[in-house]
mmCIF file of C-alpha atoms and ligand atoms in Angstrom:
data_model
loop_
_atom_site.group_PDB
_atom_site.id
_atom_site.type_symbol
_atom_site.label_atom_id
_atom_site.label_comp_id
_atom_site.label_asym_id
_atom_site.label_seq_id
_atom_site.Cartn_x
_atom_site.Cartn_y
_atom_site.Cartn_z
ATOM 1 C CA UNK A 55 -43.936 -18.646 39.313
ATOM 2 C CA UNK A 56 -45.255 -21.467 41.370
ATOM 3 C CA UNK A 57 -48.407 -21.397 43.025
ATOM 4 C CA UNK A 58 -47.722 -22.216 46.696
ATOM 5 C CA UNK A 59 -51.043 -22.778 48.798
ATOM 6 C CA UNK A 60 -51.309 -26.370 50.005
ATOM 7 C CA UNK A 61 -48.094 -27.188 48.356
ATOM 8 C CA UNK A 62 -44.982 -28.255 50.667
ATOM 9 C CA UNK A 63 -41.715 -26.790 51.591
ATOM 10 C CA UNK A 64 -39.047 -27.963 53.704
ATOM 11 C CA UNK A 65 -36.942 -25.816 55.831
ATOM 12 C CA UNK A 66 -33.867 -26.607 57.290
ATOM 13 C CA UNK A 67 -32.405 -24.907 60.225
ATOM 14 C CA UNK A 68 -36.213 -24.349 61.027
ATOM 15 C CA UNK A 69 -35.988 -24.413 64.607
ATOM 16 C CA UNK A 70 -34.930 -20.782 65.030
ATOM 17 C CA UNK A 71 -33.901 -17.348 63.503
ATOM 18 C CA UNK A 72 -34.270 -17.022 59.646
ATOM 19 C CA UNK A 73 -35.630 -21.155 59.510
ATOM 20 C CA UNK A 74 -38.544 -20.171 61.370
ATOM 21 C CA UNK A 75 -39.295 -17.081 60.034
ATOM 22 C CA UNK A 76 -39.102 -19.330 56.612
ATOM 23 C CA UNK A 77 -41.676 -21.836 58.234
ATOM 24 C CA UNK A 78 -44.041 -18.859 59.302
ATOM 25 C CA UNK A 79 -43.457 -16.895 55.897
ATOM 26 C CA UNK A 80 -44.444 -20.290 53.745
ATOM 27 C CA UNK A 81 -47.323 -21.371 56.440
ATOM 28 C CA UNK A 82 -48.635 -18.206 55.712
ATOM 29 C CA UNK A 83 -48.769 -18.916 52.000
ATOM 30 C CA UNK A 84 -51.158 -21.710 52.881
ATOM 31 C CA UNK A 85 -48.069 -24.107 52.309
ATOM 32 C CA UNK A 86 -47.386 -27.621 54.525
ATOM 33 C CA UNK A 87 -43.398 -26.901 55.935
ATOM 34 C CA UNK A 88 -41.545 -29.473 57.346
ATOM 35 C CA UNK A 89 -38.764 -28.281 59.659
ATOM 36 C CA UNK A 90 -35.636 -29.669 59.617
ATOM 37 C CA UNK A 91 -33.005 -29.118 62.762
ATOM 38 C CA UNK A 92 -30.514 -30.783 64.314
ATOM 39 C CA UNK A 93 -32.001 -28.949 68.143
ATOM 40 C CA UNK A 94 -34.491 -31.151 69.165
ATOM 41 C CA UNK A 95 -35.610 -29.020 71.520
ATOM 42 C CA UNK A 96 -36.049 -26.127 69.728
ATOM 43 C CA UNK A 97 -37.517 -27.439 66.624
ATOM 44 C CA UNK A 98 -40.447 -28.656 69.407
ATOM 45 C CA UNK A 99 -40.704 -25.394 70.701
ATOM 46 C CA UNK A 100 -41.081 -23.613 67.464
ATOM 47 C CA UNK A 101 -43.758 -26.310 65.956
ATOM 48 C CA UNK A 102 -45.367 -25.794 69.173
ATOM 49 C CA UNK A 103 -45.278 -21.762 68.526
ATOM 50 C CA UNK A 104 -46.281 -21.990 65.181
ATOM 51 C CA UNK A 105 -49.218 -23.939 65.509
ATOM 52 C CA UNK A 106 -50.245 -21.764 68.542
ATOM 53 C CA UNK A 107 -50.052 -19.054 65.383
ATOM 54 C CA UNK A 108 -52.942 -21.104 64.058
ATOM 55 C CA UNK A 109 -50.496 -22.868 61.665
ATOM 56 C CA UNK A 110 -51.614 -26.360 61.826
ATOM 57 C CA UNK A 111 -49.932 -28.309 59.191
ATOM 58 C CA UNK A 112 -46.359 -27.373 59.932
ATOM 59 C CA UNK A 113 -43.997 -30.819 61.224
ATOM 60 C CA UNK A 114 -40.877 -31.199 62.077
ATOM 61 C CA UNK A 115 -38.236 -33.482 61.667
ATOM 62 C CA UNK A 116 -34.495 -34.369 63.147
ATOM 63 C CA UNK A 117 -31.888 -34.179 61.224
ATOM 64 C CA UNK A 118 -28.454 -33.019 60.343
ATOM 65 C CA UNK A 119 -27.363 -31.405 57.065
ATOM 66 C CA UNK A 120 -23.790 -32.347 57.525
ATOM 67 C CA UNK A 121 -24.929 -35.908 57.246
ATOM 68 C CA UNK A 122 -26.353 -37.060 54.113
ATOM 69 C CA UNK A 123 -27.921 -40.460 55.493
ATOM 70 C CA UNK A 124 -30.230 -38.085 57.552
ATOM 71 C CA UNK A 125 -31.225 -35.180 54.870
ATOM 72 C CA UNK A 126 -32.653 -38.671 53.700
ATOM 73 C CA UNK A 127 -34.517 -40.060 56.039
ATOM 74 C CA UNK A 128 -35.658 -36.326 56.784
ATOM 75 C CA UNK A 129 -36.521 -36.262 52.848
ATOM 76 C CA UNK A 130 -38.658 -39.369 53.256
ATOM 77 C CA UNK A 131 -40.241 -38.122 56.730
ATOM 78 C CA UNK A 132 -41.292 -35.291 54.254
ATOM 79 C CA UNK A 133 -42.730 -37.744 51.872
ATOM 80 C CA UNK A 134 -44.677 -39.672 54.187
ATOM 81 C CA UNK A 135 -46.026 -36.709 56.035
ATOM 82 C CA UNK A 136 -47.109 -34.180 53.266
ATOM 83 C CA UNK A 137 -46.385 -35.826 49.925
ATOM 84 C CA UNK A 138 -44.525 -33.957 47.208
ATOM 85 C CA UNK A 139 -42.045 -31.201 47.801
ATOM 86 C CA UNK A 140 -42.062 -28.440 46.036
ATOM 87 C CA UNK A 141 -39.902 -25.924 47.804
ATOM 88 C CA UNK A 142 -36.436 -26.582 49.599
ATOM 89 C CA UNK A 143 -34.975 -23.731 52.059
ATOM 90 C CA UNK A 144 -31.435 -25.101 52.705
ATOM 91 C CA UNK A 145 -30.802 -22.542 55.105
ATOM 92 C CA UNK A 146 -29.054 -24.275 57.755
ATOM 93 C CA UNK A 147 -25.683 -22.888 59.157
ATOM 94 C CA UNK A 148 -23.384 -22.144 61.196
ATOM 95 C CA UNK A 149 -21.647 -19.206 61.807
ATOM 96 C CA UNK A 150 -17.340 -19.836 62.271
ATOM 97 C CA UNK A 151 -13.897 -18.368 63.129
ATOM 98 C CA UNK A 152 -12.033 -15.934 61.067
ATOM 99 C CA UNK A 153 -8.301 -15.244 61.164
ATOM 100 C CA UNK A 154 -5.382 -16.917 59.508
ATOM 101 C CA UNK A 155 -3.859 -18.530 62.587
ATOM 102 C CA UNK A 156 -7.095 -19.018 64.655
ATOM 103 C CA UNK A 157 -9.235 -21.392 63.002
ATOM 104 C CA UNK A 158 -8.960 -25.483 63.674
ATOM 105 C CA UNK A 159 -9.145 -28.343 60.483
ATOM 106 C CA UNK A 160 -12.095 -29.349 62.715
ATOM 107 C CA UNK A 161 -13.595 -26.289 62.650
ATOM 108 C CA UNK A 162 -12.931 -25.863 59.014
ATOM 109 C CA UNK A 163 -14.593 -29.354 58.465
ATOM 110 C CA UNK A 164 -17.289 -28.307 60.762
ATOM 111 C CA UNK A 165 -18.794 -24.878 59.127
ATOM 112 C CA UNK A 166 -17.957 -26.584 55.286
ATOM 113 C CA UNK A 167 -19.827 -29.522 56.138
ATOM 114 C CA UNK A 168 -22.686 -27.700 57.424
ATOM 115 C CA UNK A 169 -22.813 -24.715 55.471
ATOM 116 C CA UNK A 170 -21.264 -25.629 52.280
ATOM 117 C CA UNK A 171 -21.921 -29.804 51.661
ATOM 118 C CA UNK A 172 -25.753 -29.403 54.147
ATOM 119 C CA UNK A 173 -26.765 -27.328 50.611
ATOM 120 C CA UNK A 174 -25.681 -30.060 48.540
ATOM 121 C CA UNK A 175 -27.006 -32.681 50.585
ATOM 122 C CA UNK A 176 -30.338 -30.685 50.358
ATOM 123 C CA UNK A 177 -29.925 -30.159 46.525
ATOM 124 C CA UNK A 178 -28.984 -33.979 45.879
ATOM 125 C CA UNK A 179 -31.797 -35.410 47.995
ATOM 126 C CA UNK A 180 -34.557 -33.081 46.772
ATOM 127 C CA UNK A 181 -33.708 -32.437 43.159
ATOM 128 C CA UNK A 182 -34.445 -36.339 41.490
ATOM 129 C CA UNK A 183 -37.749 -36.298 43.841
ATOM 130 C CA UNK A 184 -38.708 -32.488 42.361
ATOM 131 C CA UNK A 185 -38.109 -33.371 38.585
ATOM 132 C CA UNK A 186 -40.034 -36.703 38.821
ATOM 133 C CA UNK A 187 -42.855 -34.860 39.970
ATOM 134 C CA UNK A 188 -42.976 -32.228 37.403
ATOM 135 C CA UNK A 189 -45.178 -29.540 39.194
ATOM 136 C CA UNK A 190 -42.303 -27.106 39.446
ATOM 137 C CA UNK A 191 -40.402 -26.207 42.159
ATOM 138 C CA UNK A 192 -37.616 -24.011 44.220
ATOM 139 C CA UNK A 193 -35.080 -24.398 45.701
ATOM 140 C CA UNK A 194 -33.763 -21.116 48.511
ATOM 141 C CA UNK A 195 -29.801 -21.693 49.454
ATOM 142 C CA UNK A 196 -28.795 -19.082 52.355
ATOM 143 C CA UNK A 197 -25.484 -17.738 51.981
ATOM 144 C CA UNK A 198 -24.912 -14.302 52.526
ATOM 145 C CA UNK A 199 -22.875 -10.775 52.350
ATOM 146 C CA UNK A 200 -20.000 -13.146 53.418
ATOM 147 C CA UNK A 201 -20.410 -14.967 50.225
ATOM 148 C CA UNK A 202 -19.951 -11.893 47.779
ATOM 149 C CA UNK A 203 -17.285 -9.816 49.619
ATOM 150 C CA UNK A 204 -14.408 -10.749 51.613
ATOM 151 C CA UNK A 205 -14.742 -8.249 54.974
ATOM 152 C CA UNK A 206 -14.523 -11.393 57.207
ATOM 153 C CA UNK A 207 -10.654 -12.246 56.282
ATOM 154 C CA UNK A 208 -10.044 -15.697 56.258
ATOM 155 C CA UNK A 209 -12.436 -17.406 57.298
ATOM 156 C CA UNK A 210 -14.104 -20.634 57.336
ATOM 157 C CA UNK A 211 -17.574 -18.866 56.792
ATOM 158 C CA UNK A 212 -16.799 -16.320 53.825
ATOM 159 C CA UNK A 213 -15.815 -19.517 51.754
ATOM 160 C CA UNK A 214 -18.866 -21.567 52.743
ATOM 161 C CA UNK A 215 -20.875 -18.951 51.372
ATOM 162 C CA UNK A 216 -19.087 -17.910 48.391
ATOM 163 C CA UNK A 217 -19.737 -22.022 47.457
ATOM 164 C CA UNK A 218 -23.015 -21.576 48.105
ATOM 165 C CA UNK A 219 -23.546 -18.635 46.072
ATOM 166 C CA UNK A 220 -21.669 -19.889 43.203
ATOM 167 C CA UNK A 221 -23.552 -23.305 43.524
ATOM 168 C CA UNK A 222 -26.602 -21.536 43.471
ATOM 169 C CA UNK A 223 -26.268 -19.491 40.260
ATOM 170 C CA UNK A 224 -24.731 -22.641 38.098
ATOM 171 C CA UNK A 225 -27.562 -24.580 39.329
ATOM 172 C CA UNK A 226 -30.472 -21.667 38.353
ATOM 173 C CA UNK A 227 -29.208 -22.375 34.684
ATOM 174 C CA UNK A 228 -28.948 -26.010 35.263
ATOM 175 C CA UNK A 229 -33.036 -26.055 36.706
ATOM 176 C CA UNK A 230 -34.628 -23.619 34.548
ATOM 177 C CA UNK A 231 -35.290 -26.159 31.978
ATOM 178 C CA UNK A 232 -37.209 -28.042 34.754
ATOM 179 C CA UNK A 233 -39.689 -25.370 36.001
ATOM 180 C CA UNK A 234 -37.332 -24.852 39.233
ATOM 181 C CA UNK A 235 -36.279 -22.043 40.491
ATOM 182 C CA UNK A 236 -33.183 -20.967 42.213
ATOM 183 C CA UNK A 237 -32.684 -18.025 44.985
ATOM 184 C CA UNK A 238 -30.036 -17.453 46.717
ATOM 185 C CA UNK A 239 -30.434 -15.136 49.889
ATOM 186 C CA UNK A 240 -27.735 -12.723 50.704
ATOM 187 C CA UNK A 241 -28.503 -11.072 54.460
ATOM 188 C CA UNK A 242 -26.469 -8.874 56.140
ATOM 189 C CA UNK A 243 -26.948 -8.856 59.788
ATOM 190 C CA UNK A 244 -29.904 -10.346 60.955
ATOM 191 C CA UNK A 245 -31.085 -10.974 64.921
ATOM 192 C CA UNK A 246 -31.082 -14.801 65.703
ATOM 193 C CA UNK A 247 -28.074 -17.135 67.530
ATOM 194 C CA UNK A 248 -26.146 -17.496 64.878
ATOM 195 C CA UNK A 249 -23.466 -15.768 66.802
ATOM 196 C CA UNK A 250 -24.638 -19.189 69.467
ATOM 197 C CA UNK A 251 -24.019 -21.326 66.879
ATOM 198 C CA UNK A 252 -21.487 -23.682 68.584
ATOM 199 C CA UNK A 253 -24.463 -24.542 70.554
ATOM 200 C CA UNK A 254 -24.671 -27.467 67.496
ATOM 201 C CA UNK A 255 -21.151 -28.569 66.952
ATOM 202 C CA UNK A 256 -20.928 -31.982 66.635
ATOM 203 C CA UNK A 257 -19.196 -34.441 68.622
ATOM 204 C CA UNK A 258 -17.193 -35.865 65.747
ATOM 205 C CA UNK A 259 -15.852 -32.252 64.978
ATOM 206 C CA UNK A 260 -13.803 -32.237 68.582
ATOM 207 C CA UNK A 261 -14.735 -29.575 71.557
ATOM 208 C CA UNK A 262 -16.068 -26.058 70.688
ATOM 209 C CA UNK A 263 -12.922 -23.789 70.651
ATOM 210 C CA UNK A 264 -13.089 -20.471 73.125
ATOM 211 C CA UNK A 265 -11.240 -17.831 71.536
ATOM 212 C CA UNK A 266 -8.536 -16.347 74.120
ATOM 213 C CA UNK A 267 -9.401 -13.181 75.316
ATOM 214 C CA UNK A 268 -8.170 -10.298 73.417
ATOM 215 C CA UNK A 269 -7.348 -12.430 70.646
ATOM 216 C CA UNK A 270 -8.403 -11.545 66.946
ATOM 217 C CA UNK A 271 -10.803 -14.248 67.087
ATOM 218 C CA UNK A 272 -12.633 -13.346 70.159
ATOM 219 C CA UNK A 273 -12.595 -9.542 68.958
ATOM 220 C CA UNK A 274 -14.312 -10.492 65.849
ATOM 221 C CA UNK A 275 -16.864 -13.117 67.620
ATOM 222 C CA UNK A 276 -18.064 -10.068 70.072
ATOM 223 C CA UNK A 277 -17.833 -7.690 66.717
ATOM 224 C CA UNK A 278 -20.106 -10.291 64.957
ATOM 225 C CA UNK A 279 -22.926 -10.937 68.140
ATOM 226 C CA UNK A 280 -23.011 -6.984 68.565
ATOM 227 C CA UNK A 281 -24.001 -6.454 65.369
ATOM 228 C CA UNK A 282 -26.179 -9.169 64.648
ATOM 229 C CA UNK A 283 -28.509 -8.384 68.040
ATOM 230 C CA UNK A 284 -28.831 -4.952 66.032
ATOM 231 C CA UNK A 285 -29.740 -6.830 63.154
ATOM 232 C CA UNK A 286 -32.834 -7.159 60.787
ATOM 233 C CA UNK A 287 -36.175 -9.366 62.201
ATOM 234 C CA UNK A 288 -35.323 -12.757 60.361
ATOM 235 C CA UNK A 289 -39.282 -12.102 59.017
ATOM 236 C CA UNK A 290 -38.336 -9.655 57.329
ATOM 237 C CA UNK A 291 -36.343 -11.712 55.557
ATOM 238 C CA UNK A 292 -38.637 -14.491 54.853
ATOM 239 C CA UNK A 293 -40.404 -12.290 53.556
ATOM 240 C CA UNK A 294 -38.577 -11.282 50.736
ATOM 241 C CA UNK A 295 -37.835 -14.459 50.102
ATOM 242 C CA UNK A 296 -40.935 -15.168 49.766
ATOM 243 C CA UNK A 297 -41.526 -12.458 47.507
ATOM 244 C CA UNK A 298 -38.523 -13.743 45.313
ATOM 245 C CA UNK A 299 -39.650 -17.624 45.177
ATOM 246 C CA UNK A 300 -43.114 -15.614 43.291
ATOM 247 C CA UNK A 301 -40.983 -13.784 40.742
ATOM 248 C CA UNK A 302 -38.229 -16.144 40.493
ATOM 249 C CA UNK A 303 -35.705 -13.947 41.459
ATOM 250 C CA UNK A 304 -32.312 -15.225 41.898
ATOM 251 C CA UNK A 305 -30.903 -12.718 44.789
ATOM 252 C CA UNK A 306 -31.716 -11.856 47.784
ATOM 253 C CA UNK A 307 -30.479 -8.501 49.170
ATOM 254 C CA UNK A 308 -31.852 -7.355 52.425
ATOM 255 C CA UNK A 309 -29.471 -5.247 53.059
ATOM 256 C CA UNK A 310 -28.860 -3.327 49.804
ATOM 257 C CA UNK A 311 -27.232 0.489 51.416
ATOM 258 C CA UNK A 312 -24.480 2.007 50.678
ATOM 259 C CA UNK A 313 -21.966 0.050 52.474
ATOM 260 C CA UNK A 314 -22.520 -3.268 51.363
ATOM 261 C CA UNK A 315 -23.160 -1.816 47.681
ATOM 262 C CA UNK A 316 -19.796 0.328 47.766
ATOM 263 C CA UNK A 317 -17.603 -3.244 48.936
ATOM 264 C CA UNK A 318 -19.198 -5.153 46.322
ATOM 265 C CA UNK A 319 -18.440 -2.454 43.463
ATOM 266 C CA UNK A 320 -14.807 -2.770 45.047
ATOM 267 C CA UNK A 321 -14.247 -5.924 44.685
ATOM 268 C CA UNK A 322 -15.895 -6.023 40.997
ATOM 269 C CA UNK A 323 -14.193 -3.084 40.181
ATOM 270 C CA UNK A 324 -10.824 -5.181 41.040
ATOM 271 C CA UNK A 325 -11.762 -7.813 39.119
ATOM 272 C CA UNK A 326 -12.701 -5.870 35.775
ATOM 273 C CA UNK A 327 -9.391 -3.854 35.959
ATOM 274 C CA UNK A 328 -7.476 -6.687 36.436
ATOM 275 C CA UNK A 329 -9.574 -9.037 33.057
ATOM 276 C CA UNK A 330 -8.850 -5.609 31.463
ATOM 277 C CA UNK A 331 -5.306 -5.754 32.056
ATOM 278 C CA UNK A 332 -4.657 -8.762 30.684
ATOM 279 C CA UNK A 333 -6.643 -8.378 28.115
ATOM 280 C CA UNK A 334 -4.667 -5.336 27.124
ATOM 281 C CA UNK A 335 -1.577 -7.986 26.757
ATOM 282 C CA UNK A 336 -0.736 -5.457 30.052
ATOM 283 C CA UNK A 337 -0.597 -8.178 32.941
ATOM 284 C CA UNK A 338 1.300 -10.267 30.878
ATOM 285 C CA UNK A 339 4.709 -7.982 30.686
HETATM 286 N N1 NAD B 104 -27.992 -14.009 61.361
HETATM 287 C C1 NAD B 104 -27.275 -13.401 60.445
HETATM 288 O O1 NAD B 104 -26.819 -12.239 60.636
HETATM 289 C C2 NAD B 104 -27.016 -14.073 59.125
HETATM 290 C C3 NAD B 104 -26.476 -13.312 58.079
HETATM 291 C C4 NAD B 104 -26.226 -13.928 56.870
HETATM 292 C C5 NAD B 104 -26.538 -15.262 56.681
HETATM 293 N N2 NAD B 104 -27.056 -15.980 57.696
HETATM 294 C C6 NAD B 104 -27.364 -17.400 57.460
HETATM 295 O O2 NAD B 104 -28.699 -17.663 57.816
HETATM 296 C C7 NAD B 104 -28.848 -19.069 58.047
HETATM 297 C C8 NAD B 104 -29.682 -19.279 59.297
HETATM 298 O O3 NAD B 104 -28.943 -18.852 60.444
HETATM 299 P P1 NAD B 104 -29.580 -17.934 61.562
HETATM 300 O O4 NAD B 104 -28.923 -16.616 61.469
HETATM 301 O O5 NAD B 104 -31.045 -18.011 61.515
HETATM 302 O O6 NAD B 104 -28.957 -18.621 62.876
HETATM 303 P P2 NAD B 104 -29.650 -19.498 64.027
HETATM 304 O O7 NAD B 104 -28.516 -20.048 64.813
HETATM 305 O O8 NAD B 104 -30.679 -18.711 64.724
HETATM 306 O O9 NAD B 104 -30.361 -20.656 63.207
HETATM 307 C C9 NAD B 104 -29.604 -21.664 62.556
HETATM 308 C C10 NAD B 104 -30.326 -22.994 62.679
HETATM 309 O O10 NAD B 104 -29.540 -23.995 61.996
HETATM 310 C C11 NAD B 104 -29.558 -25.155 62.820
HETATM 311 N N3 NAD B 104 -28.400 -26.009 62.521
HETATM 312 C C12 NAD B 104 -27.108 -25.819 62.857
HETATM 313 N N4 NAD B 104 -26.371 -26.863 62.467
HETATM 314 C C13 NAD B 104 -27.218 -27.725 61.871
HETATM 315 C C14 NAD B 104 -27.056 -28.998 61.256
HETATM 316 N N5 NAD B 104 -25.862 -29.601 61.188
HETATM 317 N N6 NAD B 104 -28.136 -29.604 60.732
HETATM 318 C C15 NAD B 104 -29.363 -29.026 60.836
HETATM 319 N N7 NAD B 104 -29.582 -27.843 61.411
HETATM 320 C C16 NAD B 104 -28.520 -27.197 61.918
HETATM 321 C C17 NAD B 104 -29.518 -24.618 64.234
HETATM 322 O O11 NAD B 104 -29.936 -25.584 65.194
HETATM 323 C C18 NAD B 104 -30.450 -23.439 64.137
HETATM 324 O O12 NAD B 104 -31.782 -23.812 64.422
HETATM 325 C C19 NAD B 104 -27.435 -19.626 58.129
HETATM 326 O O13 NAD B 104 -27.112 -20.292 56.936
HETATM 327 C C20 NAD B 104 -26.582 -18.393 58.309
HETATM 328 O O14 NAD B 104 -25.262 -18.574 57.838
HETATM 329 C C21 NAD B 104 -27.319 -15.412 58.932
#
């Protein structure tokens, strides 16, 4: 367990929804967070809100995850500002299309880049910086459900986050050696814009697609932003994230019922019979 009063964490995605409630969660812990975003606006406005909290050494910082020229200069912003980083929320993301026939290369390229390489930009950047220092560290990677179970179809998201939930356990081996831990966080459906989220599509990834109406994709977009305004208060989840950087806990559940739990004991159950099978010299006639 690190200790994490006056110690530093950056946050990326830290303009809004689970980011912020990151930034508040750490602030709270007497850490310095540096927010990272790629809305300018927004990652003024929530500085602004969070120091009106009485959080006064909170920053912020432009930048892209997608791009790993500026996760550095962000990294070295960090540096300059607050000196050694101890924790690293790559939490960034963006949510995409599902359905075999509805989903663009560019679109594919867009969510992987963000969601999948933004945590590996985060990981490579931070990681040399984190060992030098030898004070101990963590590093949070959001995925989610979408990265354990496959209810989303085919989809651009579901295999951002199963990469980021498999990165995340290989490297929790890789760091413990180092003093640095490894969560990743799992949410179901929490309230923020992710369901928004083409708000910060690139240029270079070509014009935000608009589902046709009626079509798969735009039933499972309005599916999606129904359920996540019902969601959990992204605090909530900082929270326990917070709570699992102390113990260093691996997983993140926040939403552990019965529904989740029963999909996920599915799909292992599928994968045991199947090992068992073959093991059995069964799936090989
Ligand atoms: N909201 C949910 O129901 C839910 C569930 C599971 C996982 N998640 C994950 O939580 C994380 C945070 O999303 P959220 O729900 O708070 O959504 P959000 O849209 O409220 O916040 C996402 C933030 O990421 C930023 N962002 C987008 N592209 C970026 C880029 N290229 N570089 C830097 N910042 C960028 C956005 O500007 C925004 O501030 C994401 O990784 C998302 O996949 C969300």
């Amino acid at each position: 367990m690190i200790e994490l009063a006056s110690k530093t964490a950056f946050v990326t995605g830290g303009a809004s929804g689970i980011g912020l409630a990151l930034a508040q969660a750490l602030a709270q812990e007497g850490m310095n967070v540096m927010l990272a975003d790629i809305e300018s606006n927004a990652l003024a406005a929530a500085v602004g809100s969070l120091s009106d909290a009485g959080f006064k050494k909170v920053s912020c910082v432009n930048c892209d995850v997608a791009d790993p020229d500026s996760v550095e200069k962000a990294a070295e912003a960090t540096f300059k500002a607050f000196g050694a980083v101890h924790v690293v929320c790559n939490n960034a993301g963006v949510g995409g299309g599902t359905g075999i026939d509805d989903i663009s290369v560019e679109t594919w390229r867009w969510v992987l880049d963000v969601n999948l390489m933004g945590v590996l930009h985060g990981v490579r950047t931070f990681l040399p910086h984190m060992r030098a220092h030898g004070e101990g560290g963590h590093i949070v990677n959001t995925a989610s459900m979408a990265g354990l179970n496959s209810g989303l179809g085919f989809s651009a998201y579901s295999a951002s986050k199963f990469a980021v939930v498999n990165m995340s356990e290989g490297l929790a081996g890789e760091l413990a050696p180092f003093d640095i831990g490894v969560t990743v966080v799992c949410p179901g459906f929490v309230r923020t814009r992710i369901s928004e989220s083409g708000r910060n599509r690139q240029e270079r990834y070509g014009p935000r697609p608009i589902p046709a109406p009626g079509s798969h994709a735009a039933r499972v977009a309005a599916a999606l932003a129904d359920l996540s305004k019902e969601g959990l208060a992204p605090l909530a989840v900082a929270k326990q994230v917070v709570t699992a950087i102390r113990r260093n806990e691996l997983y993140v559940f926040t939403h552990a019922g019965s529904q989740w739990r029963t999909e996920l004991e599915q799909r292992f159950n599928n994968i045991l019979f199947a090992m068992d099978r073959a093991a059995t010299g069964e799936g090989l006639m």
